[in-house]
Structure formats: structure tokens, C-alpha cells
Amino acid sequence: MKENIDKLLSNIAIMEPPLGLQDKLALARQENRKLTIKLGFDPTAPDLHLGHAVVLQKLKDFQDEGHRIVVIIGDFTAGIGDPTGRNKLRPPLTPEQINKNSQTYINQLAKVINIENIEIRKNSEWFNNMPFSNVIKLISKITLAQIMHRDDFKTRFESKAPVHLHEIIYPILQGYDSVMIDADIELGGTDQLFNNLVGRTLQEAYEKKGQIVITMPLLEGLD
């Protein structure tokens, strides 16, 4: 078991909380179940970012250990566009572009992991028909002060660059994906740390067990 944990802990940049994986594995053994591992992508580009190779390898590590893998294709949130690391508004995509990119992502995932025994979910499943009253309940779980801790929002706000309301709620929508699938662990690049921690906060707000956030370093220069 120790060797397996060492493999799962390899090449990790940040884990929050620091001993979260060990605790989750111990709890899963007590409950006689496997962990639910989440990795989400917004299909905002024609191809998966090659810099995320380390993240995909970590997903494979968990798959090799027999854990439940859930890949979220953020087809709904792609219509908003992840503002992470951006100093201006991301141009909107058409539904046709989103669908085409989504299929390309799935095809590329299949080159790294066995997609025959994973779950591929689209977040339009729960967002397309969400009543507006539920949207209000959802966004009420997070404060503006929490959102403004994001460096990119803070920089834009201080430089008087526009920060649009739909960008502000983006991390909340992405985080809600973790609520819907009861994620135990969310994987991502270091650029997604804030968004993934919002998912943990939302799970706890909905009286669920908070996910462990594990980030891996992004490979630079591989756009």
C-alpha cells in the first residue's frame, strides 16, 4: 500500500489539505469503496493543452489503482470562459465550436487513459435546466470577498480593467460540478488551485465532505 501511495503522491505541486490524500484513502478503506477522482476541462481551445500532460498522468495513476474516474467536460461553463490568468474578457464560443472541441478532448484523453471504464459527464446536464432560484442559492454560498482573492481579478480590478459578473460566478459554477458528482479528489494544474478550492468550499456548504485538491505543475512552453 505504501508503494501505491508514493506513486499517487509523486509529481504533486500542492495538496490541500496537506495530508488529505492519506486521510481520504483511509476513509475509503473503512467504507469499502474507491475514491471518486474528478478532472474537469472546459473545451475553450481546439485541443487539450499539452502542458497538462502531468495532470493526465496523475489521472492515469489513480485509474491504475482502481479508483472511480469522472471527467467533466465543461460544455456549459465553456460558454462563459475560464477567466483564470486572463487580463481581459475571453471571447465567447459557439455551441458548434464547443461540441467539436469536446469530442477532440475525449479523443485525446483516450490516448492517455482507458476511457472505457471512466465516466464522462457534461456540466450542461445540471446547468441547462437549473431554475434561477437555485442559481441564486448557489452563488449565495460564496462571497465577493472570497472571489476577489483571485490574483487575476484583483489585478484587473486594481488597474480598473473590466471584471464582468459572469466571470465572477465562473469559479462557483465550476465548483458546483464537484458537488454534483460527490468528488473525493479534484486534480488540476496549479493554475486551477483557486477554482478547485471553491469546489471544496461548496461541497461543505451543501453539507458534503470536502474534496481534496491536488495540483500538478504545468509544463511550460507547450501551448
PDB file of C-alpha atoms in Angstrom:
ATOM      1  CA  MET A   1       0.000   0.000   0.000  1.00  0.00           C
ATOM      2  CA  LYS A   2       2.832   2.385   0.839  1.00  0.00           C
ATOM      3  CA  GLU A   3       4.305   1.997  -2.637  1.00  0.00           C
ATOM      4  CA  ASN A   4       0.928   2.836  -4.174  1.00  0.00           C
ATOM      5  CA  ILE A   5       0.581   5.958  -2.025  1.00  0.00           C
ATOM      6  CA  ASP A   6       4.089   7.017  -3.022  1.00  0.00           C
ATOM      7  CA  LYS A   7       3.083   6.735  -6.670  1.00  0.00           C
ATOM      8  CA  LEU A   8      -0.070   8.779  -6.125  1.00  0.00           C
ATOM      9  CA  LEU A   9       1.899  11.429  -4.249  1.00  0.00           C
ATOM     10  CA  SER A  10       4.600  11.769  -6.901  1.00  0.00           C
ATOM     11  CA  ASN A  11       4.890  14.951  -9.001  1.00  0.00           C
ATOM     12  CA  ILE A  12       2.366  16.851  -6.879  1.00  0.00           C
ATOM     13  CA  ALA A  13       2.834  20.605  -6.563  1.00  0.00           C
ATOM     14  CA  ILE A  14       0.154  21.385  -3.958  1.00  0.00           C
ATOM     15  CA  MET A  15      -2.245  19.260  -1.932  1.00  0.00           C
ATOM     16  CA  GLU A  16      -4.896  20.919   0.200  1.00  0.00           C
ATOM     17  CA  PRO A  17      -5.185  19.916   2.963  1.00  0.00           C
ATOM     18  CA  PRO A  18      -1.601  18.619   3.088  1.00  0.00           C
ATOM     19  CA  LEU A  19      -2.429  15.090   4.329  1.00  0.00           C
ATOM     20  CA  GLY A  20      -5.765  14.920   2.574  1.00  0.00           C
ATOM     21  CA  LEU A  21      -4.989  12.027   0.242  1.00  0.00           C
ATOM     22  CA  GLN A  22      -3.850   9.736   3.029  1.00  0.00           C
ATOM     23  CA  ASP A  23      -6.953  10.580   5.057  1.00  0.00           C
ATOM     24  CA  LYS A  24      -9.292  10.001   2.094  1.00  0.00           C
ATOM     25  CA  LEU A  25      -7.675   6.663   1.289  1.00  0.00           C
ATOM     26  CA  ALA A  26      -8.023   5.539   4.903  1.00  0.00           C
ATOM     27  CA  LEU A  27     -11.688   6.571   4.969  1.00  0.00           C
ATOM     28  CA  ALA A  28     -12.382   4.818   1.668  1.00  0.00           C
ATOM     29  CA  ARG A  29     -10.886   1.599   3.029  1.00  0.00           C
ATOM     30  CA  GLN A  30     -13.112   1.853   6.099  1.00  0.00           C
ATOM     31  CA  GLU A  31     -16.153   2.367   3.869  1.00  0.00           C
ATOM     32  CA  ASN A  32     -15.038  -0.374   1.452  1.00  0.00           C
ATOM     33  CA  ARG A  33     -15.189   1.848  -1.604  1.00  0.00           C
ATOM     34  CA  LYS A  34     -12.978   3.523  -4.153  1.00  0.00           C
ATOM     35  CA  LEU A  35     -12.382   7.257  -4.332  1.00  0.00           C
ATOM     36  CA  THR A  36     -14.128   9.469  -6.878  1.00  0.00           C
ATOM     37  CA  ILE A  37     -11.460  11.371  -8.791  1.00  0.00           C
ATOM     38  CA  LYS A  38     -12.528  14.439 -10.750  1.00  0.00           C
ATOM     39  CA  LEU A  39     -10.737  16.157 -13.598  1.00  0.00           C
ATOM     40  CA  GLY A  40     -12.511  18.891 -15.485  1.00  0.00           C
ATOM     41  CA  PHE A  41     -11.857  20.564 -18.811  1.00  0.00           C
ATOM     42  CA  ASP A  42     -13.580  23.492 -20.448  1.00  0.00           C
ATOM     43  CA  PRO A  43     -13.405  22.920 -24.221  1.00  0.00           C
ATOM     44  CA  THR A  44     -12.389  26.515 -24.982  1.00  0.00           C
ATOM     45  CA  ALA A  45      -9.490  25.572 -27.282  1.00  0.00           C
ATOM     46  CA  PRO A  46      -9.328  23.216 -30.275  1.00  0.00           C
ATOM     47  CA  ASP A  47      -7.001  20.819 -28.441  1.00  0.00           C
ATOM     48  CA  LEU A  48      -6.067  19.832 -24.920  1.00  0.00           C
ATOM     49  CA  HIS A  49      -3.159  21.866 -23.586  1.00  0.00           C
ATOM     50  CA  LEU A  50      -0.061  19.663 -23.866  1.00  0.00           C
ATOM     51  CA  GLY A  51       1.251  21.349 -20.731  1.00  0.00           C
ATOM     52  CA  HIS A  52      -1.315  19.303 -18.788  1.00  0.00           C
ATOM     53  CA  ALA A  53       0.491  16.030 -19.520  1.00  0.00           C
ATOM     54  CA  VAL A  54       1.486  15.679 -15.853  1.00  0.00           C
ATOM     55  CA  VAL A  55      -2.145  16.102 -14.790  1.00  0.00           C
ATOM     56  CA  LEU A  56      -3.293  13.413 -17.216  1.00  0.00           C
ATOM     57  CA  GLN A  57      -0.582  11.062 -15.999  1.00  0.00           C
ATOM     58  CA  LYS A  58      -1.752  11.574 -12.429  1.00  0.00           C
ATOM     59  CA  LEU A  59      -5.298  10.748 -13.511  1.00  0.00           C
ATOM     60  CA  LYS A  60      -3.941   7.527 -15.003  1.00  0.00           C
ATOM     61  CA  ASP A  61      -2.151   6.758 -11.725  1.00  0.00           C
ATOM     62  CA  PHE A  62      -5.485   6.881  -9.903  1.00  0.00           C
ATOM     63  CA  GLN A  63      -7.165   4.847 -12.630  1.00  0.00           C
ATOM     64  CA  ASP A  64      -4.452   2.196 -12.355  1.00  0.00           C
ATOM     65  CA  GLU A  65      -5.278   1.912  -8.640  1.00  0.00           C
ATOM     66  CA  GLY A  66      -8.902   1.168  -9.496  1.00  0.00           C
ATOM     67  CA  HIS A  67     -10.496   4.417  -8.382  1.00  0.00           C
ATOM     68  CA  ARG A  68     -13.639   5.889  -9.958  1.00  0.00           C
ATOM     69  CA  ILE A  69     -12.612   8.434 -12.592  1.00  0.00           C
ATOM     70  CA  VAL A  70     -15.046  11.184 -13.595  1.00  0.00           C
ATOM     71  CA  VAL A  71     -14.015  13.571 -16.349  1.00  0.00           C
ATOM     72  CA  ILE A  72     -16.138  16.696 -16.553  1.00  0.00           C
ATOM     73  CA  ILE A  73     -16.451  18.348 -19.934  1.00  0.00           C
ATOM     74  CA  GLY A  74     -17.494  21.890 -19.097  1.00  0.00           C
ATOM     75  CA  ASP A  75     -19.636  22.487 -22.139  1.00  0.00           C
ATOM     76  CA  PHE A  76     -21.881  24.885 -20.202  1.00  0.00           C
ATOM     77  CA  THR A  77     -19.067  26.778 -18.492  1.00  0.00           C
ATOM     78  CA  ALA A  78     -17.149  26.948 -21.779  1.00  0.00           C
ATOM     79  CA  GLY A  79     -19.864  29.331 -22.911  1.00  0.00           C
ATOM     80  CA  ILE A  80     -18.688  31.649 -20.141  1.00  0.00           C
ATOM     81  CA  GLY A  81     -14.966  31.038 -20.481  1.00  0.00           C
ATOM     82  CA  ASP A  82     -12.500  30.456 -17.677  1.00  0.00           C
ATOM     83  CA  PRO A  83     -11.053  33.853 -16.679  1.00  0.00           C
ATOM     84  CA  THR A  84      -8.047  32.233 -14.995  1.00  0.00           C
ATOM     85  CA  GLY A  85      -4.863  34.105 -15.847  1.00  0.00           C
ATOM     86  CA  ARG A  86      -6.552  36.451 -18.277  1.00  0.00           C
ATOM     87  CA  ASN A  87      -6.341  40.232 -18.251  1.00  0.00           C
ATOM     88  CA  LYS A  88      -9.369  40.688 -20.477  1.00  0.00           C
ATOM     89  CA  LEU A  89     -12.681  39.041 -21.342  1.00  0.00           C
ATOM     90  CA  ARG A  90     -12.461  35.665 -23.083  1.00  0.00           C
ATOM     91  CA  PRO A  91     -14.315  35.696 -26.431  1.00  0.00           C
ATOM     92  CA  PRO A  92     -17.474  33.532 -26.396  1.00  0.00           C
ATOM     93  CA  LEU A  93     -17.610  30.269 -28.327  1.00  0.00           C
ATOM     94  CA  THR A  94     -20.475  28.993 -30.435  1.00  0.00           C
ATOM     95  CA  PRO A  95     -22.226  25.748 -29.440  1.00  0.00           C
ATOM     96  CA  GLU A  96     -20.760  24.155 -32.562  1.00  0.00           C
ATOM     97  CA  GLN A  97     -17.214  25.066 -31.516  1.00  0.00           C
ATOM     98  CA  ILE A  98     -17.814  23.744 -28.011  1.00  0.00           C
ATOM     99  CA  ASN A  99     -19.166  20.417 -29.286  1.00  0.00           C
ATOM    100  CA  LYS A 100     -16.295  19.994 -31.749  1.00  0.00           C
ATOM    101  CA  ASN A 101     -13.670  20.794 -29.127  1.00  0.00           C
ATOM    102  CA  SER A 102     -15.349  18.463 -26.620  1.00  0.00           C
ATOM    103  CA  GLN A 103     -15.083  15.492 -28.956  1.00  0.00           C
ATOM    104  CA  THR A 104     -11.461  16.310 -29.715  1.00  0.00           C
ATOM    105  CA  TYR A 105     -10.682  16.385 -25.983  1.00  0.00           C
ATOM    106  CA  ILE A 106     -12.275  12.972 -25.482  1.00  0.00           C
ATOM    107  CA  ASN A 107     -10.273  11.539 -28.383  1.00  0.00           C
ATOM    108  CA  GLN A 108      -7.061  12.936 -26.927  1.00  0.00           C
ATOM    109  CA  LEU A 109      -7.871  11.641 -23.435  1.00  0.00           C
ATOM    110  CA  ALA A 110      -8.195   8.162 -24.919  1.00  0.00           C
ATOM    111  CA  LYS A 111      -4.503   8.270 -25.833  1.00  0.00           C
ATOM    112  CA  VAL A 112      -3.522   8.547 -22.150  1.00  0.00           C
ATOM    113  CA  ILE A 113      -6.195   6.736 -20.136  1.00  0.00           C
ATOM    114  CA  ASN A 114      -8.649   3.927 -20.741  1.00  0.00           C
ATOM    115  CA  ILE A 115     -11.875   5.820 -21.384  1.00  0.00           C
ATOM    116  CA  GLU A 116     -13.893   2.610 -21.479  1.00  0.00           C
ATOM    117  CA  ASN A 117     -14.065   2.458 -17.673  1.00  0.00           C
ATOM    118  CA  ILE A 118     -14.395   6.132 -16.783  1.00  0.00           C
ATOM    119  CA  GLU A 119     -17.415   8.392 -16.585  1.00  0.00           C
ATOM    120  CA  ILE A 120     -17.529  11.360 -18.928  1.00  0.00           C
ATOM    121  CA  ARG A 121     -20.057  13.951 -17.811  1.00  0.00           C
ATOM    122  CA  LYS A 122     -21.022  17.321 -19.256  1.00  0.00           C
ATOM    123  CA  ASN A 123     -21.975  20.053 -16.823  1.00  0.00           C
ATOM    124  CA  SER A 124     -24.816  21.120 -19.084  1.00  0.00           C
ATOM    125  CA  GLU A 125     -26.588  18.094 -17.546  1.00  0.00           C
ATOM    126  CA  TRP A 126     -27.256  20.080 -14.375  1.00  0.00           C
ATOM    127  CA  PHE A 127     -26.938  23.669 -15.531  1.00  0.00           C
ATOM    128  CA  ASN A 128     -29.124  23.769 -18.646  1.00  0.00           C
ATOM    129  CA  ASN A 129     -32.336  23.272 -16.688  1.00  0.00           C
ATOM    130  CA  MET A 130     -31.340  24.712 -13.319  1.00  0.00           C
ATOM    131  CA  PRO A 131     -34.109  27.024 -12.019  1.00  0.00           C
ATOM    132  CA  PHE A 132     -32.939  30.585 -11.487  1.00  0.00           C
ATOM    133  CA  SER A 133     -33.911  30.327  -7.825  1.00  0.00           C
ATOM    134  CA  ASN A 134     -31.337  27.529  -7.491  1.00  0.00           C
ATOM    135  CA  VAL A 135     -28.732  29.673  -9.232  1.00  0.00           C
ATOM    136  CA  ILE A 136     -29.282  32.355  -6.580  1.00  0.00           C
ATOM    137  CA  LYS A 137     -28.952  29.760  -3.815  1.00  0.00           C
ATOM    138  CA  LEU A 138     -25.740  28.504  -5.382  1.00  0.00           C
ATOM    139  CA  ILE A 139     -23.990  31.849  -5.761  1.00  0.00           C
ATOM    140  CA  SER A 140     -25.059  32.847  -2.245  1.00  0.00           C
ATOM    141  CA  LYS A 141     -22.680  30.189  -0.896  1.00  0.00           C
ATOM    142  CA  ILE A 142     -19.601  32.240  -1.879  1.00  0.00           C
ATOM    143  CA  THR A 143     -18.839  35.872  -1.050  1.00  0.00           C
ATOM    144  CA  LEU A 144     -17.436  38.534  -3.346  1.00  0.00           C
ATOM    145  CA  ALA A 145     -14.522  38.942  -0.934  1.00  0.00           C
ATOM    146  CA  GLN A 146     -13.614  35.283  -1.458  1.00  0.00           C
ATOM    147  CA  ILE A 147     -13.749  35.636  -5.237  1.00  0.00           C
ATOM    148  CA  MET A 148     -11.638  38.797  -5.218  1.00  0.00           C
ATOM    149  CA  HIS A 149      -8.784  36.838  -3.639  1.00  0.00           C
ATOM    150  CA  ARG A 150      -8.035  35.631  -7.158  1.00  0.00           C
ATOM    151  CA  ASP A 151      -4.894  37.342  -8.380  1.00  0.00           C
ATOM    152  CA  ASP A 152      -6.210  37.879 -11.901  1.00  0.00           C
ATOM    153  CA  PHE A 153      -9.435  39.508 -10.704  1.00  0.00           C
ATOM    154  CA  LYS A 154      -7.540  41.583  -8.154  1.00  0.00           C
ATOM    155  CA  THR A 155      -5.086  42.789 -10.804  1.00  0.00           C
ATOM    156  CA  ARG A 156      -7.829  43.734 -13.231  1.00  0.00           C
ATOM    157  CA  PHE A 157      -9.846  45.468 -10.529  1.00  0.00           C
ATOM    158  CA  GLU A 158      -6.873  47.486  -9.285  1.00  0.00           C
ATOM    159  CA  SER A 159      -5.947  48.520 -12.831  1.00  0.00           C
ATOM    160  CA  LYS A 160      -9.593  49.472 -13.457  1.00  0.00           C
ATOM    161  CA  ALA A 161      -9.875  46.845 -16.194  1.00  0.00           C
ATOM    162  CA  PRO A 162     -13.390  45.391 -16.528  1.00  0.00           C
ATOM    163  CA  VAL A 163     -14.321  42.355 -14.439  1.00  0.00           C
ATOM    164  CA  HIS A 164     -17.643  41.048 -15.711  1.00  0.00           C
ATOM    165  CA  LEU A 165     -20.237  39.473 -13.444  1.00  0.00           C
ATOM    166  CA  HIS A 166     -20.418  36.265 -15.454  1.00  0.00           C
ATOM    167  CA  GLU A 167     -16.651  35.866 -14.973  1.00  0.00           C
ATOM    168  CA  ILE A 168     -17.057  36.305 -11.225  1.00  0.00           C
ATOM    169  CA  ILE A 169     -19.524  33.432 -10.975  1.00  0.00           C
ATOM    170  CA  TYR A 170     -17.431  31.146 -13.182  1.00  0.00           C
ATOM    171  CA  PRO A 171     -15.451  29.555 -10.295  1.00  0.00           C
ATOM    172  CA  ILE A 172     -18.731  28.911  -8.482  1.00  0.00           C
ATOM    173  CA  LEU A 173     -20.221  27.095 -11.457  1.00  0.00           C
ATOM    174  CA  GLN A 174     -17.083  25.035 -11.933  1.00  0.00           C
ATOM    175  CA  GLY A 175     -17.014  24.234  -8.235  1.00  0.00           C
ATOM    176  CA  TYR A 176     -20.614  23.044  -8.323  1.00  0.00           C
ATOM    177  CA  ASP A 177     -19.528  20.209 -10.609  1.00  0.00           C
ATOM    178  CA  SER A 178     -17.772  18.711  -7.574  1.00  0.00           C
ATOM    179  CA  VAL A 179     -20.998  18.911  -5.581  1.00  0.00           C
ATOM    180  CA  MET A 180     -22.922  17.092  -8.290  1.00  0.00           C
ATOM    181  CA  ILE A 181     -20.552  14.134  -8.603  1.00  0.00           C
ATOM    182  CA  ASP A 182     -19.507  13.925  -4.920  1.00  0.00           C
ATOM    183  CA  ALA A 183     -15.834  14.237  -5.808  1.00  0.00           C
ATOM    184  CA  ASP A 184     -13.354  12.986  -3.229  1.00  0.00           C
ATOM    185  CA  ILE A 185     -10.356  14.408  -5.048  1.00  0.00           C
ATOM    186  CA  GLU A 186     -10.060  17.007  -7.782  1.00  0.00           C
ATOM    187  CA  LEU A 187      -6.983  17.083  -9.966  1.00  0.00           C
ATOM    188  CA  GLY A 188      -5.768  20.067 -11.921  1.00  0.00           C
ATOM    189  CA  GLY A 189      -2.856  22.235 -12.897  1.00  0.00           C
ATOM    190  CA  THR A 190      -1.528  24.797 -10.469  1.00  0.00           C
ATOM    191  CA  ASP A 191      -3.473  27.449 -12.371  1.00  0.00           C
ATOM    192  CA  GLN A 192      -6.719  25.813 -11.208  1.00  0.00           C
ATOM    193  CA  LEU A 193      -5.977  25.838  -7.476  1.00  0.00           C
ATOM    194  CA  PHE A 194      -8.403  28.660  -6.666  1.00  0.00           C
ATOM    195  CA  ASN A 195     -11.259  27.226  -8.737  1.00  0.00           C
ATOM    196  CA  ASN A 196     -10.822  23.765  -7.242  1.00  0.00           C
ATOM    197  CA  LEU A 197     -10.757  25.098  -3.690  1.00  0.00           C
ATOM    198  CA  VAL A 198     -14.081  26.801  -4.417  1.00  0.00           C
ATOM    199  CA  GLY A 199     -15.398  23.326  -5.218  1.00  0.00           C
ATOM    200  CA  ARG A 200     -14.291  22.126  -1.791  1.00  0.00           C
ATOM    201  CA  THR A 201     -15.962  25.122  -0.122  1.00  0.00           C
ATOM    202  CA  LEU A 202     -19.214  24.490  -1.989  1.00  0.00           C
ATOM    203  CA  GLN A 203     -19.288  20.808  -1.063  1.00  0.00           C
ATOM    204  CA  GLU A 204     -19.025  21.753   2.596  1.00  0.00           C
ATOM    205  CA  ALA A 205     -21.706  24.433   2.128  1.00  0.00           C
ATOM    206  CA  TYR A 206     -24.001  21.691   0.787  1.00  0.00           C
ATOM    207  CA  GLU A 207     -23.133  19.558   3.844  1.00  0.00           C
ATOM    208  CA  LYS A 208     -20.964  17.139   1.893  1.00  0.00           C
ATOM    209  CA  LYS A 209     -17.420  16.040   2.627  1.00  0.00           C
ATOM    210  CA  GLY A 210     -14.969  18.471   1.066  1.00  0.00           C
ATOM    211  CA  GLN A 211     -12.810  17.209  -1.761  1.00  0.00           C
ATOM    212  CA  ILE A 212      -9.039  17.081  -1.600  1.00  0.00           C
ATOM    213  CA  VAL A 213      -7.446  19.423  -4.114  1.00  0.00           C
ATOM    214  CA  ILE A 214      -4.311  18.119  -5.803  1.00  0.00           C
ATOM    215  CA  THR A 215      -2.476  20.249  -8.330  1.00  0.00           C
ATOM    216  CA  MET A 216       0.408  19.337 -10.581  1.00  0.00           C
ATOM    217  CA  PRO A 217       2.935  21.666 -12.198  1.00  0.00           C
ATOM    218  CA  LEU A 218       2.106  22.728 -15.725  1.00  0.00           C
ATOM    219  CA  LEU A 219       4.756  22.083 -18.348  1.00  0.00           C
ATOM    220  CA  GLU A 220       5.785  25.459 -19.703  1.00  0.00           C
ATOM    221  CA  GLY A 221       6.089  26.308 -23.371  1.00  0.00           C
ATOM    222  CA  LEU A 222       3.824  23.550 -24.667  1.00  0.00           C
ATOM    223  CA  ASP A 223       0.799  25.545 -25.795  1.00  0.00           C
TER     224      ASP A 223
END
